[in-house]
PDB file of C-alpha atoms and ligand atoms in Angstrom:
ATOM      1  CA  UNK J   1       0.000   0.000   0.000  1.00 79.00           C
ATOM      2  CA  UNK J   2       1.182   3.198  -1.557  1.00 91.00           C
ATOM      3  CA  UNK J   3      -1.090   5.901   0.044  1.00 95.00           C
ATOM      4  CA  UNK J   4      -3.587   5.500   2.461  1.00 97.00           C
ATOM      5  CA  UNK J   5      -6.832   7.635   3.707  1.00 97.00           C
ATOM      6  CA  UNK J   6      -7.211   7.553   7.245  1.00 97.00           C
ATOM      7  CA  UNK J   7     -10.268   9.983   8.826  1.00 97.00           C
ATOM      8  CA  UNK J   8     -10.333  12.987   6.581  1.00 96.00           C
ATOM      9  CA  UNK J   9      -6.919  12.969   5.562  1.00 97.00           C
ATOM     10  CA  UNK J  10      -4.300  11.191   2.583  1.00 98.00           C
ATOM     11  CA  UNK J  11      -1.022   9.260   3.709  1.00 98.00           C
ATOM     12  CA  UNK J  12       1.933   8.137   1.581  1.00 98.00           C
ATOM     13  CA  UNK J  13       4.287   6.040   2.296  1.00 98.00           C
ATOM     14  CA  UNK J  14       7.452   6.730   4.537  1.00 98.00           C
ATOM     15  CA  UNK J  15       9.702   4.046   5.716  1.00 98.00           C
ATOM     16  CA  UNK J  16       8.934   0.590   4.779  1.00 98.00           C
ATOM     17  CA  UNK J  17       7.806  -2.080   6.793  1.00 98.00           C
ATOM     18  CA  UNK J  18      11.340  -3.945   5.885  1.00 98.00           C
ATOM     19  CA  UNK J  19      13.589  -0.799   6.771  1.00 98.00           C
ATOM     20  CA  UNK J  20      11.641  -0.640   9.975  1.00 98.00           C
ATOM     21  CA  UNK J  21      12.632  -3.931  10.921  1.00 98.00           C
ATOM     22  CA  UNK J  22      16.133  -3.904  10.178  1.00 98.00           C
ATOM     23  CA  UNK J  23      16.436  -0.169  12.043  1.00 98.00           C
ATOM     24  CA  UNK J  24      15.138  -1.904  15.125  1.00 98.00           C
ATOM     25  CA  UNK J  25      17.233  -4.754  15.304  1.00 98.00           C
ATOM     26  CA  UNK J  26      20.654  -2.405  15.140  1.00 98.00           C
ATOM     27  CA  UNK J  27      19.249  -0.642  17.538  1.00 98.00           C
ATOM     28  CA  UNK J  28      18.723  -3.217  19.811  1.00 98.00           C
ATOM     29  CA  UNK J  29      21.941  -4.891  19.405  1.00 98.00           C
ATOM     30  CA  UNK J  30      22.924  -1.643  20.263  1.00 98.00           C
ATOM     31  CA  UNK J  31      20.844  -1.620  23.309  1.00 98.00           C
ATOM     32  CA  UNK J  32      22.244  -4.997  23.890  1.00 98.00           C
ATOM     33  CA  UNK J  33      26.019  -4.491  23.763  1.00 97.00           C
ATOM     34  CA  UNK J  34      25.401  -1.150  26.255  1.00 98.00           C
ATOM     35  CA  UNK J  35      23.152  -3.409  28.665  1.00 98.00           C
ATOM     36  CA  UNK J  36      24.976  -6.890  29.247  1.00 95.00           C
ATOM     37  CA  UNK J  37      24.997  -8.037  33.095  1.00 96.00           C
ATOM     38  CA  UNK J  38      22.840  -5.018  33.919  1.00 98.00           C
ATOM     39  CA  UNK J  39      18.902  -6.750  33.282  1.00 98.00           C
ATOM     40  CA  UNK J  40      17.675  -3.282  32.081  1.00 98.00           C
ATOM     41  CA  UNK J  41      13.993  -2.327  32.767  1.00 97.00           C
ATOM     42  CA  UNK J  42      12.202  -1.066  30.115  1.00 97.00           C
ATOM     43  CA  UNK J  43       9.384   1.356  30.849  1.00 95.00           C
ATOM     44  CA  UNK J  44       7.285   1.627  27.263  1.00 95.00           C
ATOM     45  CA  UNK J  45       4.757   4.997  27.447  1.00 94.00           C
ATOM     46  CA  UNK J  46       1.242   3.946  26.316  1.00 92.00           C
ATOM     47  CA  UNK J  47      -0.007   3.764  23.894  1.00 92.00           C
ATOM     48  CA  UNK J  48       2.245   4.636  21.017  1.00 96.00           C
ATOM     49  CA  UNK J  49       4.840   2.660  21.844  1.00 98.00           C
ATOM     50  CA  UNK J  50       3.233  -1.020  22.240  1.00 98.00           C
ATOM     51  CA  UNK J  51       4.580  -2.237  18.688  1.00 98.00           C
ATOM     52  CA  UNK J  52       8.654  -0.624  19.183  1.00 98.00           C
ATOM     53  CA  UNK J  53       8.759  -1.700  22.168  1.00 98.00           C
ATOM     54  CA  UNK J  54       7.439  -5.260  21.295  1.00 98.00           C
ATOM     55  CA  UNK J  55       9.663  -5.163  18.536  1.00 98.00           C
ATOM     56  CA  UNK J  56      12.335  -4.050  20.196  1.00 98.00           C
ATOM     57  CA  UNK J  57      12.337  -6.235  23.273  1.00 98.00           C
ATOM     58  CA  UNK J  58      12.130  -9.401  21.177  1.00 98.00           C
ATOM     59  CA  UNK J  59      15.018  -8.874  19.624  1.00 98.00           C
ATOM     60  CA  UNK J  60      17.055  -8.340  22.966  1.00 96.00           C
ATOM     61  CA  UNK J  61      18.576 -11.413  23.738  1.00 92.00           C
ATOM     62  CA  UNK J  62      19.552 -10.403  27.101  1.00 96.00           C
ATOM     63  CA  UNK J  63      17.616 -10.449  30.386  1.00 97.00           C
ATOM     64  CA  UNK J  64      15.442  -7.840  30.760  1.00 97.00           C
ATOM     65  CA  UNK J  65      12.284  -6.670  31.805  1.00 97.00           C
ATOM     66  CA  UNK J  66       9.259  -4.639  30.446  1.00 96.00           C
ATOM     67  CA  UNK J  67       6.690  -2.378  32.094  1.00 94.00           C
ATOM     68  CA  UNK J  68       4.257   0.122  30.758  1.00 93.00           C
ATOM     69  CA  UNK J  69       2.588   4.050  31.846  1.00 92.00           C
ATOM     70  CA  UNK J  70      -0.038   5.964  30.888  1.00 86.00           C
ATOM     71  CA  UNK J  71       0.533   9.484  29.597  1.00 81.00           C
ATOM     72  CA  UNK J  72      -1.469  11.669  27.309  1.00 58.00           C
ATOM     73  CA  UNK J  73      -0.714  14.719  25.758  1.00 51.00           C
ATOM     74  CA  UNK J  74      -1.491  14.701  22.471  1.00 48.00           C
ATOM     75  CA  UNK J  75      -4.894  15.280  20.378  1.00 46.00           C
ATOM     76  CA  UNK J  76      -5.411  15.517  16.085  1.00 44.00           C
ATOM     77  CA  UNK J  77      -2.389  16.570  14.585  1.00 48.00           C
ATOM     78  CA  UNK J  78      -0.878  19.281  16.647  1.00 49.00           C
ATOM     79  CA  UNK J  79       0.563  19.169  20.307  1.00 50.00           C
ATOM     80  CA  UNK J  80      -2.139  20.489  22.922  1.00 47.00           C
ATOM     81  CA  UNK J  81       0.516  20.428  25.619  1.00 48.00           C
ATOM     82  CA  UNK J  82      -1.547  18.412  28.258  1.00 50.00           C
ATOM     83  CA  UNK J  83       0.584  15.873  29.967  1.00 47.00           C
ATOM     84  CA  UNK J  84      -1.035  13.450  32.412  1.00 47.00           C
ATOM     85  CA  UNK J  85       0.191  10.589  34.305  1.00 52.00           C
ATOM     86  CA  UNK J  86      -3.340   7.966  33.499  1.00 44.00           C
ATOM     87  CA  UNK J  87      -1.459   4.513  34.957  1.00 65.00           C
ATOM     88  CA  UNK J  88       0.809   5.084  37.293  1.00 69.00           C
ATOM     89  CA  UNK J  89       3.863   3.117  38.099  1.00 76.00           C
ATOM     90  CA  UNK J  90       4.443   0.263  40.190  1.00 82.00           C
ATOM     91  CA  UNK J  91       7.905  -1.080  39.531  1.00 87.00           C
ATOM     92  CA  UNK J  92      10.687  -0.255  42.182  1.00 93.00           C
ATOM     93  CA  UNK J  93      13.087   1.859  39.918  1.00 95.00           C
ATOM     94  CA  UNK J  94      15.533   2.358  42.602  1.00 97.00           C
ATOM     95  CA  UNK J  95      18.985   1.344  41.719  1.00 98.00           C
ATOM     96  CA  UNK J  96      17.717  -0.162  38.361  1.00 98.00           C
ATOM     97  CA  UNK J  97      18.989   0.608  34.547  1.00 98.00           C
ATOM     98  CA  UNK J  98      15.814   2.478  33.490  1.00 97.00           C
ATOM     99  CA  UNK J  99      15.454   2.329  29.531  1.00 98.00           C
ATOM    100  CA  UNK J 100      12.043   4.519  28.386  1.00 97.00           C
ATOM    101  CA  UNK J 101      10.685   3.652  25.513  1.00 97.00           C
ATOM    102  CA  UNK J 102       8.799   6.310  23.372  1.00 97.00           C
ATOM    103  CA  UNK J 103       7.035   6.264  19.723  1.00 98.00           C
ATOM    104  CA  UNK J 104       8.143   9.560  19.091  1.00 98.00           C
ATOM    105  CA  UNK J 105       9.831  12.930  20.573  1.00 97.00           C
ATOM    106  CA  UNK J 106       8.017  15.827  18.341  1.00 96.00           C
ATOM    107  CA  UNK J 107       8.136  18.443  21.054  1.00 94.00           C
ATOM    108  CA  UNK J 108       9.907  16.754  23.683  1.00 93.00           C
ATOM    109  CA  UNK J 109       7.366  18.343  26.099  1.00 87.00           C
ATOM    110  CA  UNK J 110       6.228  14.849  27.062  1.00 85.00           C
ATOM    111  CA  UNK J 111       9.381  13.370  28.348  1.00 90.00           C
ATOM    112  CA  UNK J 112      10.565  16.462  29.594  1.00 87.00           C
ATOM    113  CA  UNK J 113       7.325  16.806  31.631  1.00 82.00           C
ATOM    114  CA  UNK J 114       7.908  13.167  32.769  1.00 86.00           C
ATOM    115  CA  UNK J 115      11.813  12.564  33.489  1.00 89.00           C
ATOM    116  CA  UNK J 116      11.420  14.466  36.903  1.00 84.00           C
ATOM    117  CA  UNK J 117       9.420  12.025  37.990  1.00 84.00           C
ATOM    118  CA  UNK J 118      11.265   9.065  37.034  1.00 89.00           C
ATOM    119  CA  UNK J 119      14.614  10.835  38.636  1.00 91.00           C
ATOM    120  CA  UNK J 120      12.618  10.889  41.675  1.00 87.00           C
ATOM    121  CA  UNK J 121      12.243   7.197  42.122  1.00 92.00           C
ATOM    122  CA  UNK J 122      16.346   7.317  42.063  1.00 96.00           C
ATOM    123  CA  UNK J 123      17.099   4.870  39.024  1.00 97.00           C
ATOM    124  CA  UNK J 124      20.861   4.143  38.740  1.00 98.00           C
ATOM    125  CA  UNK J 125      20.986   5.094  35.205  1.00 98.00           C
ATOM    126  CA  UNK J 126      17.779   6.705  32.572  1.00 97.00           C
ATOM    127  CA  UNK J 127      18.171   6.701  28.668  1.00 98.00           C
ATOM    128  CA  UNK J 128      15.622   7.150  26.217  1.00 98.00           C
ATOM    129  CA  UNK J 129      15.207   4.701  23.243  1.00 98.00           C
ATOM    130  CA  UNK J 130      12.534   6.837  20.803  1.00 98.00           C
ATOM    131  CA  UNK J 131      11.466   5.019  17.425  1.00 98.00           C
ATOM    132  CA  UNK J 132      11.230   8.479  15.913  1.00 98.00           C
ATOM    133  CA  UNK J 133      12.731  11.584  16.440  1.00 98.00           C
ATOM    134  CA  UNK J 134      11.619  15.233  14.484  1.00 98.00           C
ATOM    135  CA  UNK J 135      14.440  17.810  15.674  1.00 97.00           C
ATOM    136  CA  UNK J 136      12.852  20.185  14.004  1.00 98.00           C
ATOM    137  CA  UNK J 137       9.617  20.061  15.808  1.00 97.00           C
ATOM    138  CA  UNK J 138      12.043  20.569  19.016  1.00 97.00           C
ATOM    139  CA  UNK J 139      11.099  22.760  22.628  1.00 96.00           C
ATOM    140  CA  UNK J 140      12.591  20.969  25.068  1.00 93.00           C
ATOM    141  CA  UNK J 141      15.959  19.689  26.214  1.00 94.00           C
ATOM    142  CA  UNK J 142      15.218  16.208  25.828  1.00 95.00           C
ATOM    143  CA  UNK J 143      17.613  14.038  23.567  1.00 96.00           C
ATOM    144  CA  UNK J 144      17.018  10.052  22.566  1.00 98.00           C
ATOM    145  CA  UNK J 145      19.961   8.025  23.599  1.00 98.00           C
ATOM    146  CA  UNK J 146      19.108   5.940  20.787  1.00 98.00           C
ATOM    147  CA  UNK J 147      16.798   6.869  18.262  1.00 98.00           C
ATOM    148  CA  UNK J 148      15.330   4.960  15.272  1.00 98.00           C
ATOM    149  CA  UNK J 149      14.504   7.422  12.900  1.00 98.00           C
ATOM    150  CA  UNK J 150      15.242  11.453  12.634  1.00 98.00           C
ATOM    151  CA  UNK J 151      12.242  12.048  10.376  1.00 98.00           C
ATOM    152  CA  UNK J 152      10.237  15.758   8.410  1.00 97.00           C
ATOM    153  CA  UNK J 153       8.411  17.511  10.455  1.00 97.00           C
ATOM    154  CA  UNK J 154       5.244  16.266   9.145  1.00 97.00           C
ATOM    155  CA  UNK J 155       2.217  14.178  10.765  1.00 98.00           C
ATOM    156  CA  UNK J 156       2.934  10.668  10.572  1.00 98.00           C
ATOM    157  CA  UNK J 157       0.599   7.131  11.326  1.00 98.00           C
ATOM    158  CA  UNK J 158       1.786   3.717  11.495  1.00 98.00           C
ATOM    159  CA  UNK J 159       3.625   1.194  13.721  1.00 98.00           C
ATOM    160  CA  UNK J 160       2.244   2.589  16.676  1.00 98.00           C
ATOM    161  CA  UNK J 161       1.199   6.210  15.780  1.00 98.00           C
ATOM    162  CA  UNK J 162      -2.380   6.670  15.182  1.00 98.00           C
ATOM    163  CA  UNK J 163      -3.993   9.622  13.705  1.00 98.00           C
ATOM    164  CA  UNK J 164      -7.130  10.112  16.367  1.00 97.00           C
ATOM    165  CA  UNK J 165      -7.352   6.445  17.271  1.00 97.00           C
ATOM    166  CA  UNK J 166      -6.709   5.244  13.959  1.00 98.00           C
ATOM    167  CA  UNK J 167      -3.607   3.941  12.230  1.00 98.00           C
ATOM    168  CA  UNK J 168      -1.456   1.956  14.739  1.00 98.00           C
ATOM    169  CA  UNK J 169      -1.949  -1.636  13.169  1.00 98.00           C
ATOM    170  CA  UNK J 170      -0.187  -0.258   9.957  1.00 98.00           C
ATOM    171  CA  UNK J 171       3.292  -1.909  10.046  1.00 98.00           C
ATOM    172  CA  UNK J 172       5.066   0.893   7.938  1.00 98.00           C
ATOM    173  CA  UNK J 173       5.475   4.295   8.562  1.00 98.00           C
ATOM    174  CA  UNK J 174       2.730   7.006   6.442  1.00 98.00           C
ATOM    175  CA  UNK J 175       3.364  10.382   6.523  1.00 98.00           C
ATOM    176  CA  UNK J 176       0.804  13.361   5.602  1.00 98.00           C
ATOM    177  CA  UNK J 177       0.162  14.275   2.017  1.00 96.00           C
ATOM    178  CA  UNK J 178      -0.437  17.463   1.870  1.00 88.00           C
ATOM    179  CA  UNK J 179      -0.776  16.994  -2.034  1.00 81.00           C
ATOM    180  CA  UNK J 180      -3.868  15.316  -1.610  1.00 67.00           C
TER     181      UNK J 180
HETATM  182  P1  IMP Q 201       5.915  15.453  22.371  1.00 69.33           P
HETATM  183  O1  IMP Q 201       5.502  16.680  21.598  1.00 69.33           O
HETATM  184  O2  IMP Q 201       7.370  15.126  22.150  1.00 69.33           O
HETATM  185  O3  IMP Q 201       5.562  15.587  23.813  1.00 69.33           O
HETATM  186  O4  IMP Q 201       5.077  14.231  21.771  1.00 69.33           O
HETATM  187  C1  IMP Q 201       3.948  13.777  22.409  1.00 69.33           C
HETATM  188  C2  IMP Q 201       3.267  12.651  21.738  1.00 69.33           C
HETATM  189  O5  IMP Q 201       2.604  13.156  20.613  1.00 69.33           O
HETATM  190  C3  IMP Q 201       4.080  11.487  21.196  1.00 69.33           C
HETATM  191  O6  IMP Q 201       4.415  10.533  22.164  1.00 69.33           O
HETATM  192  C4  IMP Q 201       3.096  10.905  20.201  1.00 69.33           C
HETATM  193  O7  IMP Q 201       2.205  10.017  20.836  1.00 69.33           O
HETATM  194  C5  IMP Q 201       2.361  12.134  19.695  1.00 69.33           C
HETATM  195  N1  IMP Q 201       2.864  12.544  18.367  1.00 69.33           N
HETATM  196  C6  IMP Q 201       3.784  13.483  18.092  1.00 69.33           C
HETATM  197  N2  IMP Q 201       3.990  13.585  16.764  1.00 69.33           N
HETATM  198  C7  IMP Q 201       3.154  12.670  16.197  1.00 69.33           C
HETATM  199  C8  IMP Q 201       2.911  12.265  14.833  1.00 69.33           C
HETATM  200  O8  IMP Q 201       3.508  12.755  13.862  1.00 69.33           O
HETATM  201  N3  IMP Q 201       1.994  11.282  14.667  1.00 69.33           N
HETATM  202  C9  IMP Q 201       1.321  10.695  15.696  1.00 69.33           C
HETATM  203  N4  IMP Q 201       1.522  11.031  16.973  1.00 69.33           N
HETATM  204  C10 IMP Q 201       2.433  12.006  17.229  1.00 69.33           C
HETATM  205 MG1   MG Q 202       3.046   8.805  22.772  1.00 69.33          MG
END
């Protein structure tokens, strides 16, 4: 599938399903070679980040653990700026090798919002792992320790990232057309 219509609006094509696969993989060996002997804990933020972070953590062939949080602060296409902690937290992060696991840093409002609170709970060590990153679209000082994709600063759907609800179940990446 070439383009797409999702809601109201036209897709194309971005990064292929294929490319996405073979991105994620480096980067977890990557994650891998960083992590040995330390069983990392992965904290994936709900809900865009279910398929990297599945993706991701199967291809880990270290121990290591998974949890997931809540946060919201994003509705239609454009930031709103709303961040809100939905599920909490439950793991103990004290003394642990705390990995968190976004779909994307646009703003970087989210995780900037966010980090105080995991610093709180005293982890021995916090990276981010992002699928996508748009350093264009930029506000915050937040940087990705390891980062998929730098991608346009355009709207984009797919493996994860849903365009008001819809979208996530596509396993490439679609980005706007505003062509169409
Ligand atoms: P932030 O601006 O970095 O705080 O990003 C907040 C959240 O907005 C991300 O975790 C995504 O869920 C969502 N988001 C940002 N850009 C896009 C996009 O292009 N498509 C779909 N969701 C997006
Ligand atoms: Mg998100």
């Amino acid at each position: 599938m070439e383009n797409i219509r999702v809601h109201d609006k036209q897709f194309k094509i971005y990064i292929s399903q294929a490319d996405i696969q073979k991105r994620v993989a480096e980067v977890a060996a990557a994650i891998k070679e960083d992590y040995k002997g330390l069983n990392p804990l992965f904290i994936g933020i709900l809900n865009g980040s279910f398929i990297f972070a599945a993706d991701l953590f199967r291809n880990l062939t270290i121990p290591a653990e998974i949890s997931f949080i809540k946060l919201a602060s994003y509705k239609g296409t454009s930031s709103t700026g709303n961040v809100v902690t939905a599920i909490g937290m439950e793991e103990d992060l004290h003394g642990r090798h705390v990995i968190l696991l976004e779909d994307i840093i646009d703003t970087g409002k989210t995780l900037h919002a966010f980090l105080p609170e995991i610093l709180h709970r005293q982890p021995a060590s916090i990276k981010i792992a992002t699928f996508l990153t748009k350093p264009q679209a930029l506000q915050y000082p937040v940087t990705a320790d390891y980062s998929c994709f730098n991608i346009d600063n355009k709207f984009v759907i797919g493996y994860g990232l849903d365009y008001d609800k819809l979208g996530r179940n596509l396993p490439a990446l679609y980005i706007l057309d505003e062509d169409q």
